[in-house]
């Protein structure tokens, strides 16, 4: 049975609507930070450089999938959801700032603009990344409109996903993998930790704030797990086949750094097949959800359609 998909759903309009609200709130959050101007400028440079806002959008979409209400001004009515979405993007941006550093991937281009260290220097970039990460948890802890126990669980989810059990562990395994060829299982583990953990946490936070049942949250976790891996498989493919002008970052960096990636391990076509199977599994996980989950379905389709 083919998973339900509403092909009429306009994902671009959905993203644009929510992205405008999230971006406006992100700018306000950063402007409220006091301290040295250089650090704040470096933070603003990285946060406002653009980007898909995939993780905060997934957080909002997961909320909508389980919440009882369906209102046009969702983020305006739920400040806790808006601040959680912004905190997720701040944590993601911090990871990109550090990922681009000379000691890591040494990339001078991010989202089509100079990476943070290229624009402000390595020391400022390190501190800007640190500041984005720590301030994100201040935002999470003070988000209005969510019960304390929900905020605490969201903080736990995000700390686990971003820390040594999630993204950091994946990054370390990725670096260690540059000295040898990883197996497919090892590569999957790197991607599930480095990329997938934050995507799963974003969906989980939205489902928690939306009041999802245990069963709903379990199905959304499966959806997010599959989407997270599919996203990284596609990223690996684009690193080989993508246009740097469209992607906003250099192509071919995985090969240059001797990283194990799906195209090199299984070939481009098999990697594409894997990404499609993962998306089918993700759609199957939310098969029984109603039309409120169409944004999640549309995001799943976009993962294998994207070119940047």
PDB file of C-alpha atoms in Angstrom:
ATOM      1  CA  UNK A   1       0.000   0.000   0.000  1.00  0.00           C
ATOM      2  CA  UNK A   2       1.473   3.350  -1.069  1.00  0.00           C
ATOM      3  CA  UNK A   3       1.752   5.886   1.784  1.00  0.00           C
ATOM      4  CA  UNK A   4      -0.746   8.737   1.573  1.00  0.00           C
ATOM      5  CA  UNK A   5       0.701  11.858  -0.098  1.00  0.00           C
ATOM      6  CA  UNK A   6      -1.154  15.061  -0.956  1.00  0.00           C
ATOM      7  CA  UNK A   7       0.677  16.232  -4.057  1.00  0.00           C
ATOM      8  CA  UNK A   8      -1.224  19.530  -3.917  1.00  0.00           C
ATOM      9  CA  UNK A   9       0.467  20.614  -0.678  1.00  0.00           C
ATOM     10  CA  UNK A  10       2.661  23.677  -1.260  1.00  0.00           C
ATOM     11  CA  UNK A  11       5.794  23.036   0.779  1.00  0.00           C
ATOM     12  CA  UNK A  12       7.579  26.157  -0.452  1.00  0.00           C
ATOM     13  CA  UNK A  13       4.744  28.390   0.776  1.00  0.00           C
ATOM     14  CA  UNK A  14       4.674  26.508   4.092  1.00  0.00           C
ATOM     15  CA  UNK A  15       8.425  26.916   4.590  1.00  0.00           C
ATOM     16  CA  UNK A  16       8.370  30.575   3.561  1.00  0.00           C
ATOM     17  CA  UNK A  17       5.533  31.395   5.978  1.00  0.00           C
ATOM     18  CA  UNK A  18       7.194  29.763   8.977  1.00  0.00           C
ATOM     19  CA  UNK A  19      10.731  30.765   8.030  1.00  0.00           C
ATOM     20  CA  UNK A  20       9.820  34.464   8.071  1.00  0.00           C
ATOM     21  CA  UNK A  21       8.488  34.198  11.624  1.00  0.00           C
ATOM     22  CA  UNK A  22      11.458  32.116  12.810  1.00  0.00           C
ATOM     23  CA  UNK A  23      14.017  34.412  11.179  1.00  0.00           C
ATOM     24  CA  UNK A  24      12.403  37.513  12.701  1.00  0.00           C
ATOM     25  CA  UNK A  25      12.483  35.949  16.167  1.00  0.00           C
ATOM     26  CA  UNK A  26      16.092  34.773  15.706  1.00  0.00           C
ATOM     27  CA  UNK A  27      17.220  38.311  14.925  1.00  0.00           C
ATOM     28  CA  UNK A  28      15.406  39.626  17.997  1.00  0.00           C
ATOM     29  CA  UNK A  29      16.964  36.943  20.229  1.00  0.00           C
ATOM     30  CA  UNK A  30      20.463  37.841  19.020  1.00  0.00           C
ATOM     31  CA  UNK A  31      19.882  41.584  19.406  1.00  0.00           C
ATOM     32  CA  UNK A  32      18.913  41.031  23.039  1.00  0.00           C
ATOM     33  CA  UNK A  33      22.349  39.547  23.770  1.00  0.00           C
ATOM     34  CA  UNK A  34      24.691  41.933  25.535  1.00  0.00           C
ATOM     35  CA  UNK A  35      28.467  41.658  25.352  1.00  0.00           C
ATOM     36  CA  UNK A  36      31.331  42.201  22.904  1.00  0.00           C
ATOM     37  CA  UNK A  37      30.103  43.352  19.507  1.00  0.00           C
ATOM     38  CA  UNK A  38      32.469  41.056  17.588  1.00  0.00           C
ATOM     39  CA  UNK A  39      30.971  37.882  19.045  1.00  0.00           C
ATOM     40  CA  UNK A  40      27.414  39.041  18.383  1.00  0.00           C
ATOM     41  CA  UNK A  41      28.302  40.127  14.839  1.00  0.00           C
ATOM     42  CA  UNK A  42      29.833  36.716  14.134  1.00  0.00           C
ATOM     43  CA  UNK A  43      26.733  34.999  15.526  1.00  0.00           C
ATOM     44  CA  UNK A  44      24.412  37.170  13.441  1.00  0.00           C
ATOM     45  CA  UNK A  45      26.523  36.592  10.329  1.00  0.00           C
ATOM     46  CA  UNK A  46      26.112  32.825  10.646  1.00  0.00           C
ATOM     47  CA  UNK A  47      22.468  32.713  11.727  1.00  0.00           C
ATOM     48  CA  UNK A  48      21.260  35.168   9.084  1.00  0.00           C
ATOM     49  CA  UNK A  49      23.300  33.700   6.218  1.00  0.00           C
ATOM     50  CA  UNK A  50      20.247  31.808   4.997  1.00  0.00           C
ATOM     51  CA  UNK A  51      19.700  28.076   5.026  1.00  0.00           C
ATOM     52  CA  UNK A  52      16.767  25.725   4.683  1.00  0.00           C
ATOM     53  CA  UNK A  53      15.694  25.909   8.365  1.00  0.00           C
ATOM     54  CA  UNK A  54      14.864  22.203   7.989  1.00  0.00           C
ATOM     55  CA  UNK A  55      15.112  21.343  11.675  1.00  0.00           C
ATOM     56  CA  UNK A  56      12.908  24.144  13.041  1.00  0.00           C
ATOM     57  CA  UNK A  57      10.411  23.528  10.215  1.00  0.00           C
ATOM     58  CA  UNK A  58      10.274  19.851  11.180  1.00  0.00           C
ATOM     59  CA  UNK A  59       9.679  20.875  14.800  1.00  0.00           C
ATOM     60  CA  UNK A  60       6.708  23.020  13.753  1.00  0.00           C
ATOM     61  CA  UNK A  61       5.363  20.328  11.408  1.00  0.00           C
ATOM     62  CA  UNK A  62       5.559  17.659  14.126  1.00  0.00           C
ATOM     63  CA  UNK A  63       3.618  19.948  16.480  1.00  0.00           C
ATOM     64  CA  UNK A  64       0.916  20.389  13.852  1.00  0.00           C
ATOM     65  CA  UNK A  65       0.761  16.653  13.196  1.00  0.00           C
ATOM     66  CA  UNK A  66      -0.362  15.857  16.748  1.00  0.00           C
ATOM     67  CA  UNK A  67      -1.933  19.069  18.066  1.00  0.00           C
ATOM     68  CA  UNK A  68      -5.702  19.400  18.284  1.00  0.00           C
ATOM     69  CA  UNK A  69      -5.783  22.913  16.876  1.00  0.00           C
ATOM     70  CA  UNK A  70      -5.162  24.128  13.354  1.00  0.00           C
ATOM     71  CA  UNK A  71      -4.741  27.908  13.268  1.00  0.00           C
ATOM     72  CA  UNK A  72      -3.128  30.204  10.657  1.00  0.00           C
ATOM     73  CA  UNK A  73      -0.866  32.043  13.137  1.00  0.00           C
ATOM     74  CA  UNK A  74       0.465  28.960  14.899  1.00  0.00           C
ATOM     75  CA  UNK A  75       3.893  30.331  15.867  1.00  0.00           C
ATOM     76  CA  UNK A  76       2.364  33.605  17.020  1.00  0.00           C
ATOM     77  CA  UNK A  77       0.006  31.746  19.338  1.00  0.00           C
ATOM     78  CA  UNK A  78       2.638  29.387  20.720  1.00  0.00           C
ATOM     79  CA  UNK A  79       5.759  31.288  21.850  1.00  0.00           C
ATOM     80  CA  UNK A  80       7.251  28.118  23.372  1.00  0.00           C
ATOM     81  CA  UNK A  81       7.108  26.424  19.962  1.00  0.00           C
ATOM     82  CA  UNK A  82       8.657  29.455  18.275  1.00  0.00           C
ATOM     83  CA  UNK A  83      11.492  29.744  20.789  1.00  0.00           C
ATOM     84  CA  UNK A  84      12.146  25.999  20.639  1.00  0.00           C
ATOM     85  CA  UNK A  85      12.352  26.173  16.849  1.00  0.00           C
ATOM     86  CA  UNK A  86      14.777  29.106  17.112  1.00  0.00           C
ATOM     87  CA  UNK A  87      16.938  27.328  19.690  1.00  0.00           C
ATOM     88  CA  UNK A  88      17.142  24.291  17.414  1.00  0.00           C
ATOM     89  CA  UNK A  89      18.373  26.484  14.555  1.00  0.00           C
ATOM     90  CA  UNK A  90      20.927  28.162  16.839  1.00  0.00           C
ATOM     91  CA  UNK A  91      22.343  24.772  17.829  1.00  0.00           C
ATOM     92  CA  UNK A  92      22.431  23.656  14.198  1.00  0.00           C
ATOM     93  CA  UNK A  93      24.175  26.876  13.145  1.00  0.00           C
ATOM     94  CA  UNK A  94      26.766  26.468  15.901  1.00  0.00           C
ATOM     95  CA  UNK A  95      27.550  23.011  14.508  1.00  0.00           C
ATOM     96  CA  UNK A  96      28.067  24.469  11.028  1.00  0.00           C
ATOM     97  CA  UNK A  97      30.344  27.229  12.328  1.00  0.00           C
ATOM     98  CA  UNK A  98      32.568  24.676  14.039  1.00  0.00           C
ATOM     99  CA  UNK A  99      32.292  22.176  11.183  1.00  0.00           C
ATOM    100  CA  UNK A 100      33.776  24.761   8.803  1.00  0.00           C
ATOM    101  CA  UNK A 101      36.811  25.506  10.994  1.00  0.00           C
ATOM    102  CA  UNK A 102      40.320  24.730   9.667  1.00  0.00           C
ATOM    103  CA  UNK A 103      40.707  21.954  12.247  1.00  0.00           C
ATOM    104  CA  UNK A 104      37.515  20.312  10.980  1.00  0.00           C
ATOM    105  CA  UNK A 105      36.377  20.525   7.323  1.00  0.00           C
ATOM    106  CA  UNK A 106      38.273  23.761   6.574  1.00  0.00           C
ATOM    107  CA  UNK A 107      35.548  25.265   4.369  1.00  0.00           C
ATOM    108  CA  UNK A 108      35.578  28.974   3.548  1.00  0.00           C
ATOM    109  CA  UNK A 109      32.049  28.994   2.106  1.00  0.00           C
ATOM    110  CA  UNK A 110      28.762  28.306   3.895  1.00  0.00           C
ATOM    111  CA  UNK A 111      25.244  28.984   2.604  1.00  0.00           C
ATOM    112  CA  UNK A 112      26.752  30.902  -0.292  1.00  0.00           C
ATOM    113  CA  UNK A 113      28.615  33.352   1.962  1.00  0.00           C
ATOM    114  CA  UNK A 114      32.034  33.384   3.666  1.00  0.00           C
ATOM    115  CA  UNK A 115      32.017  30.933   6.553  1.00  0.00           C
ATOM    116  CA  UNK A 116      32.265  32.458  10.020  1.00  0.00           C
ATOM    117  CA  UNK A 117      36.012  31.955  10.468  1.00  0.00           C
ATOM    118  CA  UNK A 118      36.686  33.274   6.967  1.00  0.00           C
ATOM    119  CA  UNK A 119      34.778  36.469   7.791  1.00  0.00           C
ATOM    120  CA  UNK A 120      35.757  37.048  11.430  1.00  0.00           C
ATOM    121  CA  UNK A 121      38.790  34.896  12.176  1.00  0.00           C
ATOM    122  CA  UNK A 122      39.130  31.488  13.778  1.00  0.00           C
ATOM    123  CA  UNK A 123      38.988  32.613  17.418  1.00  0.00           C
ATOM    124  CA  UNK A 124      35.822  34.659  16.903  1.00  0.00           C
ATOM    125  CA  UNK A 125      34.200  31.751  15.058  1.00  0.00           C
ATOM    126  CA  UNK A 126      34.964  29.312  17.878  1.00  0.00           C
ATOM    127  CA  UNK A 127      33.509  31.685  20.457  1.00  0.00           C
ATOM    128  CA  UNK A 128      30.495  32.538  18.290  1.00  0.00           C
ATOM    129  CA  UNK A 129      29.713  28.833  17.965  1.00  0.00           C
ATOM    130  CA  UNK A 130      30.071  28.354  21.714  1.00  0.00           C
ATOM    131  CA  UNK A 131      27.799  31.335  22.337  1.00  0.00           C
ATOM    132  CA  UNK A 132      25.105  30.079  19.967  1.00  0.00           C
ATOM    133  CA  UNK A 133      25.073  26.668  21.632  1.00  0.00           C
ATOM    134  CA  UNK A 134      24.911  27.933  25.204  1.00  0.00           C
ATOM    135  CA  UNK A 135      22.412  30.702  24.476  1.00  0.00           C
ATOM    136  CA  UNK A 136      20.120  28.190  22.779  1.00  0.00           C
ATOM    137  CA  UNK A 137      19.670  26.437  26.122  1.00  0.00           C
ATOM    138  CA  UNK A 138      18.922  29.728  27.837  1.00  0.00           C
ATOM    139  CA  UNK A 139      16.179  30.259  25.250  1.00  0.00           C
ATOM    140  CA  UNK A 140      14.838  26.723  25.788  1.00  0.00           C
ATOM    141  CA  UNK A 141      14.784  27.056  29.568  1.00  0.00           C
ATOM    142  CA  UNK A 142      12.892  30.351  29.499  1.00  0.00           C
ATOM    143  CA  UNK A 143      10.399  29.566  26.722  1.00  0.00           C
ATOM    144  CA  UNK A 144       6.988  30.860  27.809  1.00  0.00           C
ATOM    145  CA  UNK A 145       3.845  28.795  27.436  1.00  0.00           C
ATOM    146  CA  UNK A 146       5.166  25.284  28.087  1.00  0.00           C
ATOM    147  CA  UNK A 147       4.931  23.453  31.416  1.00  0.00           C
ATOM    148  CA  UNK A 148       8.200  23.071  33.287  1.00  0.00           C
ATOM    149  CA  UNK A 149       8.322  19.301  32.864  1.00  0.00           C
ATOM    150  CA  UNK A 150       7.919  19.644  29.078  1.00  0.00           C
ATOM    151  CA  UNK A 151      10.680  22.266  28.902  1.00  0.00           C
ATOM    152  CA  UNK A 152      12.947  20.003  30.957  1.00  0.00           C
ATOM    153  CA  UNK A 153      12.321  17.059  28.637  1.00  0.00           C
ATOM    154  CA  UNK A 154      12.995  19.237  25.575  1.00  0.00           C
ATOM    155  CA  UNK A 155      16.281  20.415  27.110  1.00  0.00           C
ATOM    156  CA  UNK A 156      17.213  16.789  27.782  1.00  0.00           C
ATOM    157  CA  UNK A 157      16.375  15.780  24.200  1.00  0.00           C
ATOM    158  CA  UNK A 158      18.378  18.624  22.704  1.00  0.00           C
ATOM    159  CA  UNK A 159      21.381  18.171  25.005  1.00  0.00           C
ATOM    160  CA  UNK A 160      21.520  14.460  24.219  1.00  0.00           C
ATOM    161  CA  UNK A 161      21.216  15.042  20.458  1.00  0.00           C
ATOM    162  CA  UNK A 162      23.827  17.812  20.375  1.00  0.00           C
ATOM    163  CA  UNK A 163      26.269  16.308  22.846  1.00  0.00           C
ATOM    164  CA  UNK A 164      28.597  13.361  23.248  1.00  0.00           C
ATOM    165  CA  UNK A 165      25.793  10.825  22.726  1.00  0.00           C
ATOM    166  CA  UNK A 166      24.713  12.435  19.463  1.00  0.00           C
ATOM    167  CA  UNK A 167      26.174  15.030  17.127  1.00  0.00           C
ATOM    168  CA  UNK A 168      29.566  15.372  18.852  1.00  0.00           C
ATOM    169  CA  UNK A 169      30.110  11.614  18.863  1.00  0.00           C
ATOM    170  CA  UNK A 170      29.174  11.502  15.186  1.00  0.00           C
ATOM    171  CA  UNK A 171      31.625  14.282  14.415  1.00  0.00           C
ATOM    172  CA  UNK A 172      34.439  12.509  16.241  1.00  0.00           C
ATOM    173  CA  UNK A 173      33.722   9.231  14.439  1.00  0.00           C
ATOM    174  CA  UNK A 174      33.640  11.156  11.154  1.00  0.00           C
ATOM    175  CA  UNK A 175      37.085  12.642  11.817  1.00  0.00           C
ATOM    176  CA  UNK A 176      38.499   9.271  12.842  1.00  0.00           C
ATOM    177  CA  UNK A 177      37.082   7.810   9.643  1.00  0.00           C
ATOM    178  CA  UNK A 178      39.303  10.040   7.530  1.00  0.00           C
ATOM    179  CA  UNK A 179      42.243   7.775   8.317  1.00  0.00           C
ATOM    180  CA  UNK A 180      40.550   4.597   7.035  1.00  0.00           C
ATOM    181  CA  UNK A 181      37.627   3.395   4.948  1.00  0.00           C
ATOM    182  CA  UNK A 182      34.520   2.847   7.048  1.00  0.00           C
ATOM    183  CA  UNK A 183      32.048   0.030   6.415  1.00  0.00           C
ATOM    184  CA  UNK A 184      28.462   0.807   5.425  1.00  0.00           C
ATOM    185  CA  UNK A 185      27.322   0.072   8.998  1.00  0.00           C
ATOM    186  CA  UNK A 186      29.960   2.400  10.419  1.00  0.00           C
ATOM    187  CA  UNK A 187      29.062   5.123   7.926  1.00  0.00           C
ATOM    188  CA  UNK A 188      25.383   4.798   8.833  1.00  0.00           C
ATOM    189  CA  UNK A 189      26.270   5.176  12.517  1.00  0.00           C
ATOM    190  CA  UNK A 190      28.248   8.350  11.793  1.00  0.00           C
ATOM    191  CA  UNK A 191      25.362   9.858   9.842  1.00  0.00           C
ATOM    192  CA  UNK A 192      22.688   8.864  12.377  1.00  0.00           C
ATOM    193  CA  UNK A 193      24.672  10.572  15.115  1.00  0.00           C
ATOM    194  CA  UNK A 194      26.128  13.547  13.255  1.00  0.00           C
ATOM    195  CA  UNK A 195      22.991  14.529  11.309  1.00  0.00           C
ATOM    196  CA  UNK A 196      20.110  12.293  12.310  1.00  0.00           C
ATOM    197  CA  UNK A 197      20.207  12.907  16.053  1.00  0.00           C
ATOM    198  CA  UNK A 198      19.341  16.600  15.741  1.00  0.00           C
ATOM    199  CA  UNK A 199      16.589  15.909  13.206  1.00  0.00           C
ATOM    200  CA  UNK A 200      15.056  13.293  15.527  1.00  0.00           C
ATOM    201  CA  UNK A 201      15.258  15.728  18.445  1.00  0.00           C
ATOM    202  CA  UNK A 202      13.602  18.512  16.436  1.00  0.00           C
ATOM    203  CA  UNK A 203      10.662  16.275  15.561  1.00  0.00           C
ATOM    204  CA  UNK A 204      10.513  14.956  19.116  1.00  0.00           C
ATOM    205  CA  UNK A 205      10.372  18.462  20.585  1.00  0.00           C
ATOM    206  CA  UNK A 206       7.514  19.447  18.299  1.00  0.00           C
ATOM    207  CA  UNK A 207       5.573  16.302  19.159  1.00  0.00           C
ATOM    208  CA  UNK A 208       6.065  16.928  22.880  1.00  0.00           C
ATOM    209  CA  UNK A 209       4.891  20.528  22.668  1.00  0.00           C
ATOM    210  CA  UNK A 210       1.921  19.453  20.567  1.00  0.00           C
ATOM    211  CA  UNK A 211       0.782  16.967  23.202  1.00  0.00           C
ATOM    212  CA  UNK A 212       1.358  13.850  21.102  1.00  0.00           C
ATOM    213  CA  UNK A 213       0.543  10.465  22.592  1.00  0.00           C
ATOM    214  CA  UNK A 214       3.270   7.893  23.244  1.00  0.00           C
ATOM    215  CA  UNK A 215       2.227   6.012  20.104  1.00  0.00           C
ATOM    216  CA  UNK A 216       2.257   9.147  17.965  1.00  0.00           C
ATOM    217  CA  UNK A 217       5.668  10.155  19.254  1.00  0.00           C
ATOM    218  CA  UNK A 218       7.040   6.663  18.528  1.00  0.00           C
ATOM    219  CA  UNK A 219       5.826   6.812  14.910  1.00  0.00           C
ATOM    220  CA  UNK A 220       7.268  10.290  14.520  1.00  0.00           C
ATOM    221  CA  UNK A 221      10.608   9.074  15.915  1.00  0.00           C
ATOM    222  CA  UNK A 222      10.673   6.396  13.218  1.00  0.00           C
ATOM    223  CA  UNK A 223       9.798   8.989  10.585  1.00  0.00           C
ATOM    224  CA  UNK A 224      12.571  11.292  11.795  1.00  0.00           C
ATOM    225  CA  UNK A 225      15.121   8.479  11.995  1.00  0.00           C
ATOM    226  CA  UNK A 226      14.522   7.559   8.358  1.00  0.00           C
ATOM    227  CA  UNK A 227      14.435  11.164   7.159  1.00  0.00           C
ATOM    228  CA  UNK A 228      17.630  12.007   9.023  1.00  0.00           C
ATOM    229  CA  UNK A 229      19.567   9.233   7.310  1.00  0.00           C
ATOM    230  CA  UNK A 230      17.971   9.910   3.915  1.00  0.00           C
ATOM    231  CA  UNK A 231      18.960  13.567   4.196  1.00  0.00           C
ATOM    232  CA  UNK A 232      22.607  12.683   4.814  1.00  0.00           C
ATOM    233  CA  UNK A 233      22.693  10.054   2.048  1.00  0.00           C
ATOM    234  CA  UNK A 234      21.403  12.718  -0.336  1.00  0.00           C
ATOM    235  CA  UNK A 235      23.959  15.164   1.056  1.00  0.00           C
ATOM    236  CA  UNK A 236      26.714  12.660   0.264  1.00  0.00           C
ATOM    237  CA  UNK A 237      25.380  12.337  -3.288  1.00  0.00           C
ATOM    238  CA  UNK A 238      25.232  16.099  -3.778  1.00  0.00           C
ATOM    239  CA  UNK A 239      28.790  16.406  -2.484  1.00  0.00           C
ATOM    240  CA  UNK A 240      29.763  14.477  -5.623  1.00  0.00           C
ATOM    241  CA  UNK A 241      27.185  15.622  -8.172  1.00  0.00           C
ATOM    242  CA  UNK A 242      25.966  19.001  -6.878  1.00  0.00           C
ATOM    243  CA  UNK A 243      26.617  22.478  -8.239  1.00  0.00           C
ATOM    244  CA  UNK A 244      28.562  24.559  -5.659  1.00  0.00           C
ATOM    245  CA  UNK A 245      26.713  27.700  -6.797  1.00  0.00           C
ATOM    246  CA  UNK A 246      23.356  26.101  -5.958  1.00  0.00           C
ATOM    247  CA  UNK A 247      24.519  24.376  -2.777  1.00  0.00           C
ATOM    248  CA  UNK A 248      26.293  27.427  -1.362  1.00  0.00           C
ATOM    249  CA  UNK A 249      29.286  25.311  -0.319  1.00  0.00           C
ATOM    250  CA  UNK A 250      32.141  23.499  -2.059  1.00  0.00           C
ATOM    251  CA  UNK A 251      31.539  20.177  -3.807  1.00  0.00           C
ATOM    252  CA  UNK A 252      33.900  17.222  -3.639  1.00  0.00           C
ATOM    253  CA  UNK A 253      35.061  17.937  -0.085  1.00  0.00           C
ATOM    254  CA  UNK A 254      34.333  14.376   1.105  1.00  0.00           C
ATOM    255  CA  UNK A 255      36.728  12.888  -1.436  1.00  0.00           C
ATOM    256  CA  UNK A 256      39.397  15.495  -0.711  1.00  0.00           C
ATOM    257  CA  UNK A 257      39.312  14.661   2.993  1.00  0.00           C
ATOM    258  CA  UNK A 258      39.144  10.913   2.349  1.00  0.00           C
ATOM    259  CA  UNK A 259      35.761  10.613   4.056  1.00  0.00           C
ATOM    260  CA  UNK A 260      33.713   7.450   3.732  1.00  0.00           C
ATOM    261  CA  UNK A 261      30.447   8.393   2.039  1.00  0.00           C
ATOM    262  CA  UNK A 262      27.621   6.427   0.475  1.00  0.00           C
ATOM    263  CA  UNK A 263      28.492   7.162  -3.183  1.00  0.00           C
ATOM    264  CA  UNK A 264      32.062   5.937  -2.724  1.00  0.00           C
ATOM    265  CA  UNK A 265      30.965   2.864  -0.759  1.00  0.00           C
ATOM    266  CA  UNK A 266      28.007   1.719  -2.877  1.00  0.00           C
ATOM    267  CA  UNK A 267      27.903   3.878  -6.006  1.00  0.00           C
ATOM    268  CA  UNK A 268      25.680   6.831  -6.929  1.00  0.00           C
ATOM    269  CA  UNK A 269      22.670   4.843  -8.183  1.00  0.00           C
ATOM    270  CA  UNK A 270      22.533   2.483  -5.216  1.00  0.00           C
ATOM    271  CA  UNK A 271      22.881   5.451  -2.875  1.00  0.00           C
ATOM    272  CA  UNK A 272      19.911   7.098  -4.608  1.00  0.00           C
ATOM    273  CA  UNK A 273      17.906   3.881  -4.253  1.00  0.00           C
ATOM    274  CA  UNK A 274      18.733   3.759  -0.554  1.00  0.00           C
ATOM    275  CA  UNK A 275      17.583   7.339  -0.061  1.00  0.00           C
ATOM    276  CA  UNK A 276      14.283   6.580  -1.818  1.00  0.00           C
ATOM    277  CA  UNK A 277      13.711   3.471   0.335  1.00  0.00           C
ATOM    278  CA  UNK A 278      14.371   5.452   3.502  1.00  0.00           C
ATOM    279  CA  UNK A 279      11.853   8.100   2.451  1.00  0.00           C
ATOM    280  CA  UNK A 280       9.275   5.392   1.683  1.00  0.00           C
ATOM    281  CA  UNK A 281       9.841   3.974   5.183  1.00  0.00           C
ATOM    282  CA  UNK A 282       9.438   7.441   6.692  1.00  0.00           C
ATOM    283  CA  UNK A 283       6.149   7.959   4.874  1.00  0.00           C
ATOM    284  CA  UNK A 284       4.994   4.535   5.993  1.00  0.00           C
ATOM    285  CA  UNK A 285       5.636   5.457   9.628  1.00  0.00           C
ATOM    286  CA  UNK A 286       3.069   8.284   9.434  1.00  0.00           C
ATOM    287  CA  UNK A 287       0.698   6.531   7.016  1.00  0.00           C
ATOM    288  CA  UNK A 288      -2.191   6.660   9.499  1.00  0.00           C
ATOM    289  CA  UNK A 289      -1.760  10.354  10.341  1.00  0.00           C
ATOM    290  CA  UNK A 290      -4.320  12.746   8.829  1.00  0.00           C
ATOM    291  CA  UNK A 291      -3.858  15.772   6.563  1.00  0.00           C
ATOM    292  CA  UNK A 292      -2.224  17.772   9.357  1.00  0.00           C
ATOM    293  CA  UNK A 293       0.893  15.689   8.623  1.00  0.00           C
ATOM    294  CA  UNK A 294       1.126  16.746   4.999  1.00  0.00           C
ATOM    295  CA  UNK A 295       4.040  19.112   5.770  1.00  0.00           C
ATOM    296  CA  UNK A 296       6.013  16.132   7.089  1.00  0.00           C
ATOM    297  CA  UNK A 297       5.164  14.127   3.975  1.00  0.00           C
ATOM    298  CA  UNK A 298       6.182  16.993   1.730  1.00  0.00           C
ATOM    299  CA  UNK A 299       9.507  17.380   3.561  1.00  0.00           C
ATOM    300  CA  UNK A 300      10.154  13.668   3.018  1.00  0.00           C
ATOM    301  CA  UNK A 301       9.625  14.059  -0.721  1.00  0.00           C
ATOM    302  CA  UNK A 302      11.829  17.136  -0.816  1.00  0.00           C
ATOM    303  CA  UNK A 303      14.735  15.222   0.739  1.00  0.00           C
ATOM    304  CA  UNK A 304      15.205  13.134  -2.406  1.00  0.00           C
ATOM    305  CA  UNK A 305      14.220  15.924  -4.822  1.00  0.00           C
ATOM    306  CA  UNK A 306      16.582  18.593  -3.540  1.00  0.00           C
ATOM    307  CA  UNK A 307      19.629  19.812  -5.420  1.00  0.00           C
ATOM    308  CA  UNK A 308      21.240  21.810  -2.620  1.00  0.00           C
TER     309      UNK A 308
END
